[in-house]
Amino acid sequence: MDFVTLGMFIIDEIHYQPPRKPDLDVMGGAGLYAALGARLFRPPPSASGIGWVIHEGHDFPLHIKSTIDTWKTSCEFIQTPERETTRARNTYGSPGFRDFEYLNEKINLDENSLTPTQLTSKTYHLICSAHRCRNIINGILTRRKTAVEIETDPEIKHLLTQAPVFIWEPVPASCKPSELGDCLGVLPLVDVFSPNLEELSGFLGTKFDLNQPAGWAALRQKCDELVQHILSPRSPTAVIRLGEKGCYVAQPGQQHFRLPAYYTPEARDSGMDSRLDEKRESADHVVDPTGGGNAFLGGFAVGLQHSEPSSMREAAAYGSVAASFMIEQIGAPTLGLSPSGRETWNGVSVESRLEEYNERVAGI
């Protein structure tokens, strides 16, 4: 197993300003987008190496399950016939306004949600508070250790003894100054710490105006402090997701770098390397940014495995391309086949888009 996310699957209803009618039964949730971000780069038979979990209520739409089946991932459906599938309402109003609320009780995932095969994963994506992150990581490692003691297959035993990569995405509600101590305390357990800019600002109690050079300078300083604070052999890499401004990567002992998003606004002074602005793409194709950050981390995880030795830069490129496919529509992108029989998503070859993106950012 290459990648497992413990993000949730949610069925969304999306409401807009009148007279536009709402979209109902839309696939969503961090688990969906993270799994798809990884799946983009893993066509069958490798698709089975992407694992995720869905609590399937009695109301689970058949057309959604049929679509998920076409992706050929290792999706574990946990039957919960006594309840509805987790549902949420997204409301969009004036430009920049979005409201989110759960319509029923959610079911969190943890180490006990994993199948024996998912327990052998090389990488785990966790989206939770610092407290839950610590508990889940310890739970996964404990389950793996127990499994090793009873496993008889040498190949599986070997997989269970390898140290997995943990990618932690903090939930927004936990990102506040009072939680910073817990955040710093759990960082030695993770390999990649990836808040978005708003979440990082929440932890630090600091705003970053990235339309000004001073904002980028402050971001550099805070990321330096963050990675240097963790005096541990397992110091994490901080991957700050910046939405339309791309990502900023701070790796211990390495030069920090920024990569642009695949789709970005018109060029403007960024306070960073001017070559980033010169190579920007139009954002005309962006329909809904929901799920872009989750998909980034799924693609990032696969890119980290693809490069030898592991390259954070290559991983960030994979993540940027993965995010681009998620924001081109409401919900999930569409899987198809080219005339030559190769996979496409939204009619585009993932490999071709990755190659194009890498050409655009070469030398940055």
Short mmCIF file of C-alpha atoms in Angstrom, two decimals:
data_model
loop_
_atom_site.label_atom_id
_atom_site.label_comp_id
_atom_site.label_asym_id
_atom_site.label_seq_id
_atom_site.Cartn_x
_atom_site.Cartn_y
_atom_site.Cartn_z
CA MET A 1 0.00 0.00 0.00
CA ASP A 2 1.47 3.36 -1.06
CA PHE A 3 -0.84 5.94 0.50
CA VAL A 4 -3.71 5.94 2.99
CA THR A 5 -5.74 8.93 4.07
CA LEU A 6 -7.73 9.10 7.29
CA GLY A 7 -9.68 12.08 6.04
CA MET A 8 -13.47 11.72 5.98
CA PHE A 9 -15.81 11.26 3.04
CA ILE A 10 -18.78 13.63 3.04
CA ILE A 11 -21.79 14.00 0.78
CA ASP A 12 -22.25 17.72 0.19
CA GLU A 13 -25.11 19.89 -0.83
CA ILE A 14 -23.92 23.20 -2.26
CA HIS A 15 -26.10 26.29 -2.09
CA TYR A 16 -25.58 29.47 -4.10
CA GLN A 17 -27.15 32.88 -4.33
CA PRO A 18 -30.53 32.84 -6.12
CA PRO A 19 -31.59 32.13 -8.78
CA ARG A 20 -28.98 29.38 -9.14
CA LYS A 21 -30.28 26.06 -7.89
CA PRO A 22 -28.25 24.02 -5.35
CA ASP A 23 -26.11 21.04 -6.29
CA LEU A 24 -27.06 17.97 -4.23
CA ASP A 25 -25.32 14.65 -3.54
CA VAL A 26 -21.89 16.03 -4.40
CA MET A 27 -18.91 13.93 -3.36
CA GLY A 28 -16.66 15.75 -0.91
CA GLY A 29 -14.55 15.58 2.21
CA ALA A 30 -10.80 15.66 2.80
CA GLY A 31 -10.53 11.89 2.39
CA LEU A 32 -12.03 11.97 -1.09
CA TYR A 33 -9.78 14.76 -2.33
CA ALA A 34 -6.59 13.40 -0.75
CA ALA A 35 -7.23 9.94 -2.19
CA LEU A 36 -7.93 11.37 -5.64
CA GLY A 37 -4.85 13.59 -5.47
CA ALA A 38 -2.76 10.43 -5.08
CA ARG A 39 -4.88 8.36 -7.48
CA LEU A 40 -4.26 10.76 -10.39
CA PHE A 41 -0.68 9.47 -10.60
CA ARG A 42 -1.50 5.81 -9.99
CA PRO A 43 -3.51 4.26 -12.85
CA PRO A 44 -4.41 0.57 -12.51
CA PRO A 45 -3.00 -1.73 -11.33
CA SER A 46 -1.13 0.73 -9.07
CA ALA A 47 -4.43 2.39 -8.13
CA SER A 48 -5.03 -0.37 -5.60
CA GLY A 49 -2.14 1.08 -3.59
CA ILE A 50 -4.29 4.10 -2.68
CA GLY A 51 -6.35 3.46 0.46
CA TRP A 52 -9.19 5.34 2.12
CA VAL A 53 -12.25 4.64 4.24
CA ILE A 54 -15.93 5.55 3.86
CA HIS A 55 -18.71 5.07 6.39
CA GLU A 56 -21.59 4.03 4.13
CA GLY A 57 -24.98 4.94 5.54
CA HIS A 58 -28.32 3.55 4.41
CA ASP A 59 -28.77 6.55 2.08
CA PHE A 60 -25.48 6.19 0.19
CA PRO A 61 -26.19 7.07 -3.48
CA LEU A 62 -25.59 4.17 -5.85
CA HIS A 63 -24.24 6.41 -8.60
CA ILE A 64 -21.53 7.70 -6.27
CA LYS A 65 -20.48 4.19 -5.29
CA SER A 66 -20.39 3.18 -8.96
CA THR A 67 -18.12 6.13 -9.75
CA ILE A 68 -15.77 5.31 -6.87
CA ASP A 69 -15.56 1.70 -8.07
CA THR A 70 -14.28 2.88 -11.47
CA TRP A 71 -11.23 4.41 -9.80
CA LYS A 72 -9.99 0.94 -8.68
CA THR A 73 -8.62 2.23 -5.37
CA SER A 74 -8.57 0.26 -2.12
CA CYS A 75 -11.58 2.00 -0.63
CA GLU A 76 -12.93 0.32 2.49
CA PHE A 77 -16.68 0.78 2.88
CA ILE A 78 -17.73 0.43 6.51
CA GLN A 79 -21.44 -0.33 6.62
CA THR A 80 -23.48 1.89 8.98
CA PRO A 81 -27.08 1.00 8.02
CA GLU A 82 -28.45 2.46 11.25
CA ARG A 83 -27.59 6.00 10.15
CA GLU A 84 -27.19 8.30 7.19
CA THR A 85 -23.87 8.91 5.46
CA THR A 86 -22.09 11.99 6.83
CA ARG A 87 -23.55 15.02 5.05
CA ALA A 88 -22.73 18.73 5.02
CA ARG A 89 -24.03 21.96 3.58
CA ASN A 90 -21.79 24.48 1.79
CA THR A 91 -23.26 27.93 1.23
CA TYR A 92 -21.67 30.43 -1.14
CA GLY A 93 -22.70 34.09 -0.98
CA SER A 94 -20.95 37.28 -1.97
CA PRO A 95 -17.42 36.94 -3.39
CA GLY A 96 -15.19 35.29 -0.80
CA PHE A 97 -18.04 34.20 1.47
CA ARG A 98 -18.45 30.52 2.27
CA ASP A 99 -20.26 28.85 5.13
CA PHE A 100 -19.93 25.16 6.07
CA GLU A 101 -21.98 23.09 8.47
CA TYR A 102 -22.49 19.38 9.12
CA LEU A 103 -26.07 18.23 8.66
CA ASN A 104 -25.66 15.15 10.84
CA GLU A 105 -23.16 13.64 13.24
CA LYS A 106 -19.77 12.96 11.70
CA ILE A 107 -17.75 9.80 12.30
CA ASN A 108 -14.02 10.38 12.71
CA LEU A 109 -11.52 7.84 11.42
CA ASP A 110 -8.56 6.54 13.40
CA GLU A 111 -6.08 3.66 13.43
CA ASN A 112 -8.85 1.16 14.15
CA SER A 113 -10.55 2.10 10.87
CA LEU A 114 -7.66 0.63 8.85
CA THR A 115 -7.81 -2.76 7.18
CA PRO A 116 -4.83 -5.12 7.64
CA THR A 117 -3.64 -4.19 4.14
CA GLN A 118 -3.96 -0.45 4.81
CA LEU A 119 -1.90 -1.00 7.95
CA THR A 120 1.12 -1.72 5.71
CA SER A 121 0.99 1.69 3.99
CA LYS A 122 4.16 3.62 3.23
CA THR A 123 2.45 6.97 3.87
CA TYR A 124 -0.46 8.21 5.99
CA HIS A 125 -2.36 11.46 5.61
CA LEU A 126 -3.93 12.67 8.85
CA ILE A 127 -6.30 15.63 9.10
CA CYS A 128 -7.07 16.29 12.75
CA SER A 129 -6.04 18.21 15.86
CA ALA A 130 -2.58 17.82 17.37
CA HIS A 131 -4.01 15.70 20.18
CA ARG A 132 -5.71 13.28 17.78
CA CYS A 133 -2.64 13.26 15.54
CA ARG A 134 -0.47 12.01 18.39
CA ASN A 135 -3.01 9.34 19.37
CA ILE A 136 -3.51 8.11 15.79
CA ILE A 137 0.22 7.90 15.05
CA ASN A 138 0.87 5.98 18.26
CA GLY A 139 -2.11 3.77 17.50
CA ILE A 140 -0.89 2.96 13.98
CA LEU A 141 2.62 2.17 15.19
CA THR A 142 1.26 -0.02 17.98
CA ARG A 143 -1.00 -1.93 15.58
CA ARG A 144 1.90 -2.44 13.17
CA LYS A 145 4.14 -3.72 15.94
CA THR A 146 1.46 -6.16 17.09
CA ALA A 147 0.85 -7.31 13.51
CA VAL A 148 4.57 -8.02 12.99
CA GLU A 149 4.57 -10.42 15.94
CA ILE A 150 1.87 -12.63 14.41
CA GLU A 151 2.54 -12.15 10.68
CA THR A 152 3.98 -15.18 8.88
CA ASP A 153 4.37 -13.73 5.38
CA PRO A 154 7.96 -12.36 5.12
CA GLU A 155 7.01 -9.65 2.60
CA ILE A 156 4.17 -8.27 4.71
CA LYS A 157 6.32 -8.52 7.85
CA HIS A 158 8.97 -6.42 6.09
CA LEU A 159 6.41 -3.76 5.13
CA LEU A 160 5.16 -3.55 8.70
CA THR A 161 8.67 -2.99 10.07
CA GLN A 162 9.38 -0.01 7.78
CA ALA A 163 8.85 3.45 9.26
CA PRO A 164 5.88 5.06 7.52
CA VAL A 165 5.76 8.69 6.46
CA PHE A 166 3.17 10.74 8.36
CA ILE A 167 1.70 13.85 6.71
CA TRP A 168 -0.29 15.97 9.13
CA GLU A 169 -2.86 18.52 7.99
CA PRO A 170 -4.31 20.33 11.04
CA VAL A 171 -8.06 20.95 11.18
CA PRO A 172 -8.91 24.68 11.14
CA ALA A 173 -10.81 24.63 14.46
CA SER A 174 -7.64 23.56 16.30
CA CYS A 175 -5.43 26.23 14.76
CA LYS A 176 -5.27 28.88 17.47
CA PRO A 177 -2.52 30.23 19.74
CA SER A 178 -3.74 28.19 22.72
CA GLU A 179 -3.07 25.00 20.69
CA LEU A 180 0.44 25.98 19.54
CA GLY A 181 2.12 24.07 22.38
CA ASP A 182 0.33 20.85 21.42
CA CYS A 183 1.20 21.49 17.78
CA LEU A 184 4.91 21.88 18.50
CA GLY A 185 4.80 18.85 20.78
CA VAL A 186 3.52 16.52 18.07
CA LEU A 187 5.79 17.73 15.26
CA PRO A 188 8.65 15.31 16.11
CA LEU A 189 6.24 12.47 15.31
CA VAL A 190 5.40 13.68 11.80
CA ASP A 191 7.43 13.96 8.62
CA VAL A 192 5.43 16.66 6.88
CA PHE A 193 3.48 19.41 8.65
CA SER A 194 1.14 21.11 6.20
CA PRO A 195 -1.22 23.84 7.33
CA ASN A 196 -2.58 26.35 4.87
CA LEU A 197 -1.68 29.99 5.43
CA GLU A 198 -4.80 30.75 7.46
CA GLU A 199 -4.18 27.73 9.70
CA LEU A 200 -0.53 28.69 10.24
CA SER A 201 -1.64 32.23 11.06
CA GLY A 202 -4.14 30.82 13.54
CA PHE A 203 -1.47 28.87 15.43
CA LEU A 204 0.97 31.78 15.51
CA GLY A 205 -1.51 34.61 16.01
CA THR A 206 0.20 36.39 13.11
CA LYS A 207 -1.19 37.58 9.79
CA PHE A 208 0.91 37.34 6.61
CA ASP A 209 0.20 39.80 3.80
CA LEU A 210 1.72 37.98 0.85
CA ASN A 211 0.93 40.88 -1.46
CA GLN A 212 3.81 42.69 0.22
CA PRO A 213 7.52 41.72 0.43
CA ALA A 214 7.35 42.11 4.21
CA GLY A 215 4.73 39.37 4.34
CA TRP A 216 7.02 36.90 2.59
CA ALA A 217 9.93 37.88 4.85
CA ALA A 218 7.76 37.23 7.91
CA LEU A 219 6.69 33.85 6.51
CA ARG A 220 10.33 32.86 5.94
CA GLN A 221 11.25 33.86 9.48
CA LYS A 222 8.36 31.98 11.10
CA CYS A 223 9.03 28.83 9.06
CA ASP A 224 12.70 29.00 10.03
CA GLU A 225 11.73 29.24 13.68
CA LEU A 226 9.27 26.40 13.29
CA VAL A 227 11.63 23.83 11.80
CA GLN A 228 14.56 24.88 14.01
CA HIS A 229 12.41 24.55 17.12
CA ILE A 230 12.18 20.80 16.66
CA LEU A 231 15.49 19.41 17.86
CA SER A 232 14.77 15.84 16.83
CA PRO A 233 16.24 13.33 14.37
CA ARG A 234 12.80 13.34 12.79
CA SER A 235 12.45 17.09 12.24
CA PRO A 236 9.47 17.65 9.96
CA THR A 237 9.33 19.56 6.71
CA ALA A 238 6.85 22.43 6.80
CA VAL A 239 4.79 22.62 3.62
CA ILE A 240 2.62 25.74 3.77
CA ARG A 241 -0.23 25.59 1.26
CA LEU A 242 -0.93 29.06 -0.12
CA GLY A 243 -3.89 28.50 -2.44
CA GLU A 244 -3.56 30.61 -5.58
CA LYS A 245 -0.04 31.60 -4.49
CA GLY A 246 1.20 28.01 -4.55
CA CYS A 247 3.20 26.51 -1.70
CA TYR A 248 6.15 27.38 0.49
CA VAL A 249 8.43 24.54 1.63
CA ALA A 250 10.78 24.81 4.61
CA GLN A 251 12.97 21.73 5.02
CA PRO A 252 15.43 21.46 7.92
CA GLY A 253 18.98 22.07 6.74
CA GLN A 254 17.85 22.98 3.21
CA GLN A 255 17.12 26.22 1.39
CA HIS A 256 13.44 27.11 1.53
CA PHE A 257 11.60 27.33 -1.78
CA ARG A 258 8.28 28.39 -3.21
CA LEU A 259 6.46 26.93 -6.21
CA PRO A 260 3.49 28.62 -7.86
CA ALA A 261 0.08 27.05 -8.19
CA TYR A 262 -0.74 25.53 -11.57
CA TYR A 263 -3.60 28.03 -11.93
CA THR A 264 -2.81 31.49 -10.58
CA PRO A 265 -4.14 35.05 -10.89
CA GLU A 266 -2.62 37.61 -13.20
CA ALA A 267 1.00 38.49 -12.48
CA ARG A 268 1.60 40.99 -9.72
CA ASP A 269 4.40 41.88 -7.34
CA SER A 270 4.79 38.93 -5.01
CA GLY A 271 7.80 40.05 -3.03
CA MET A 272 9.46 36.80 -4.07
CA ASP A 273 11.38 35.58 -7.12
CA SER A 274 10.06 37.56 -10.12
CA ARG A 275 10.34 34.45 -12.32
CA LEU A 276 7.34 33.02 -10.50
CA ASP A 277 5.18 35.85 -11.80
CA GLU A 278 6.52 35.62 -15.34
CA LYS A 279 5.39 32.00 -15.66
CA ARG A 280 1.94 32.24 -14.15
CA GLU A 281 -1.14 30.76 -15.78
CA SER A 282 -4.60 32.30 -15.95
CA ALA A 283 -7.11 31.24 -13.28
CA ASP A 284 -9.97 31.13 -15.82
CA HIS A 285 -10.43 27.38 -15.30
CA VAL A 286 -10.87 27.53 -11.53
CA VAL A 287 -14.48 26.70 -10.63
CA ASP A 288 -14.30 25.77 -6.93
CA PRO A 289 -11.13 25.70 -4.76
CA THR A 290 -12.68 23.16 -2.36
CA GLY A 291 -10.43 20.12 -1.95
CA GLY A 292 -7.42 21.62 -3.68
CA GLY A 293 -5.29 21.59 -0.53
CA ASN A 294 -6.25 18.01 0.37
CA ALA A 295 -5.49 16.84 -3.16
CA PHE A 296 -2.17 18.66 -3.03
CA LEU A 297 -1.11 16.45 -0.13
CA GLY A 298 -2.22 13.25 -1.87
CA GLY A 299 -0.17 14.18 -4.93
CA PHE A 300 2.69 15.35 -2.70
CA ALA A 301 2.84 11.94 -1.02
CA VAL A 302 3.06 10.10 -4.35
CA GLY A 303 5.68 12.52 -5.66
CA LEU A 304 7.77 11.97 -2.56
CA GLN A 305 7.78 8.24 -3.26
CA HIS A 306 8.44 8.70 -6.98
CA SER A 307 11.73 10.56 -6.57
CA GLU A 308 14.95 8.85 -5.49
CA PRO A 309 16.26 10.16 -3.22
CA SER A 310 13.06 11.74 -1.96
CA SER A 311 12.73 15.26 -3.35
CA MET A 312 10.47 17.79 -1.66
CA ARG A 313 10.58 19.88 -4.81
CA GLU A 314 9.33 17.07 -7.01
CA ALA A 315 6.70 16.20 -4.41
CA ALA A 316 5.50 19.82 -4.41
CA ALA A 317 5.22 19.73 -8.21
CA TYR A 318 3.05 16.60 -8.01
CA GLY A 319 0.94 18.28 -5.34
CA SER A 320 0.47 21.44 -7.41
CA VAL A 321 -0.72 19.45 -10.42
CA ALA A 322 -3.02 17.29 -8.29
CA ALA A 323 -4.66 20.40 -6.83
CA SER A 324 -5.27 21.81 -10.31
CA PHE A 325 -7.56 18.92 -11.27
CA MET A 326 -9.68 19.21 -8.12
CA ILE A 327 -10.54 22.90 -8.55
CA GLU A 328 -11.76 22.71 -12.16
CA GLN A 329 -15.28 21.64 -11.17
CA ILE A 330 -17.72 21.14 -8.32
CA GLY A 331 -16.81 17.81 -6.69
CA ALA A 332 -14.54 15.19 -8.25
CA PRO A 333 -12.85 15.35 -11.67
CA THR A 334 -13.99 13.00 -14.41
CA LEU A 335 -11.97 9.90 -15.30
CA GLY A 336 -11.80 9.03 -19.00
CA LEU A 337 -9.66 7.38 -21.65
CA SER A 338 -7.77 8.93 -24.54
CA PRO A 339 -8.04 7.45 -28.07
CA SER A 340 -4.82 5.58 -27.33
CA GLY A 341 -6.36 4.02 -24.21
CA ARG A 342 -4.45 6.08 -21.65
CA GLU A 343 -6.18 7.59 -18.64
CA THR A 344 -7.33 11.19 -18.66
CA TRP A 345 -8.91 13.33 -15.97
CA ASN A 346 -11.19 16.10 -17.20
CA GLY A 347 -9.97 15.11 -20.66
CA VAL A 348 -6.32 15.85 -19.83
CA SER A 349 -3.31 13.58 -19.37
CA VAL A 350 -1.95 13.94 -15.84
CA GLU A 351 1.56 13.09 -17.05
CA SER A 352 1.41 15.78 -19.74
CA ARG A 353 0.23 18.42 -17.27
CA LEU A 354 3.00 17.48 -14.83
CA GLU A 355 5.58 17.71 -17.60
CA GLU A 356 4.25 21.10 -18.67
CA TYR A 357 4.25 22.38 -15.10
CA ASN A 358 7.81 21.23 -14.50
CA GLU A 359 8.91 23.02 -17.66
CA ARG A 360 7.27 26.23 -16.46
CA VAL A 361 8.96 26.17 -13.05
CA ALA A 362 12.35 24.91 -14.24
CA GLY A 363 15.14 26.99 -12.79
CA ILE A 364 13.04 28.59 -10.08
#
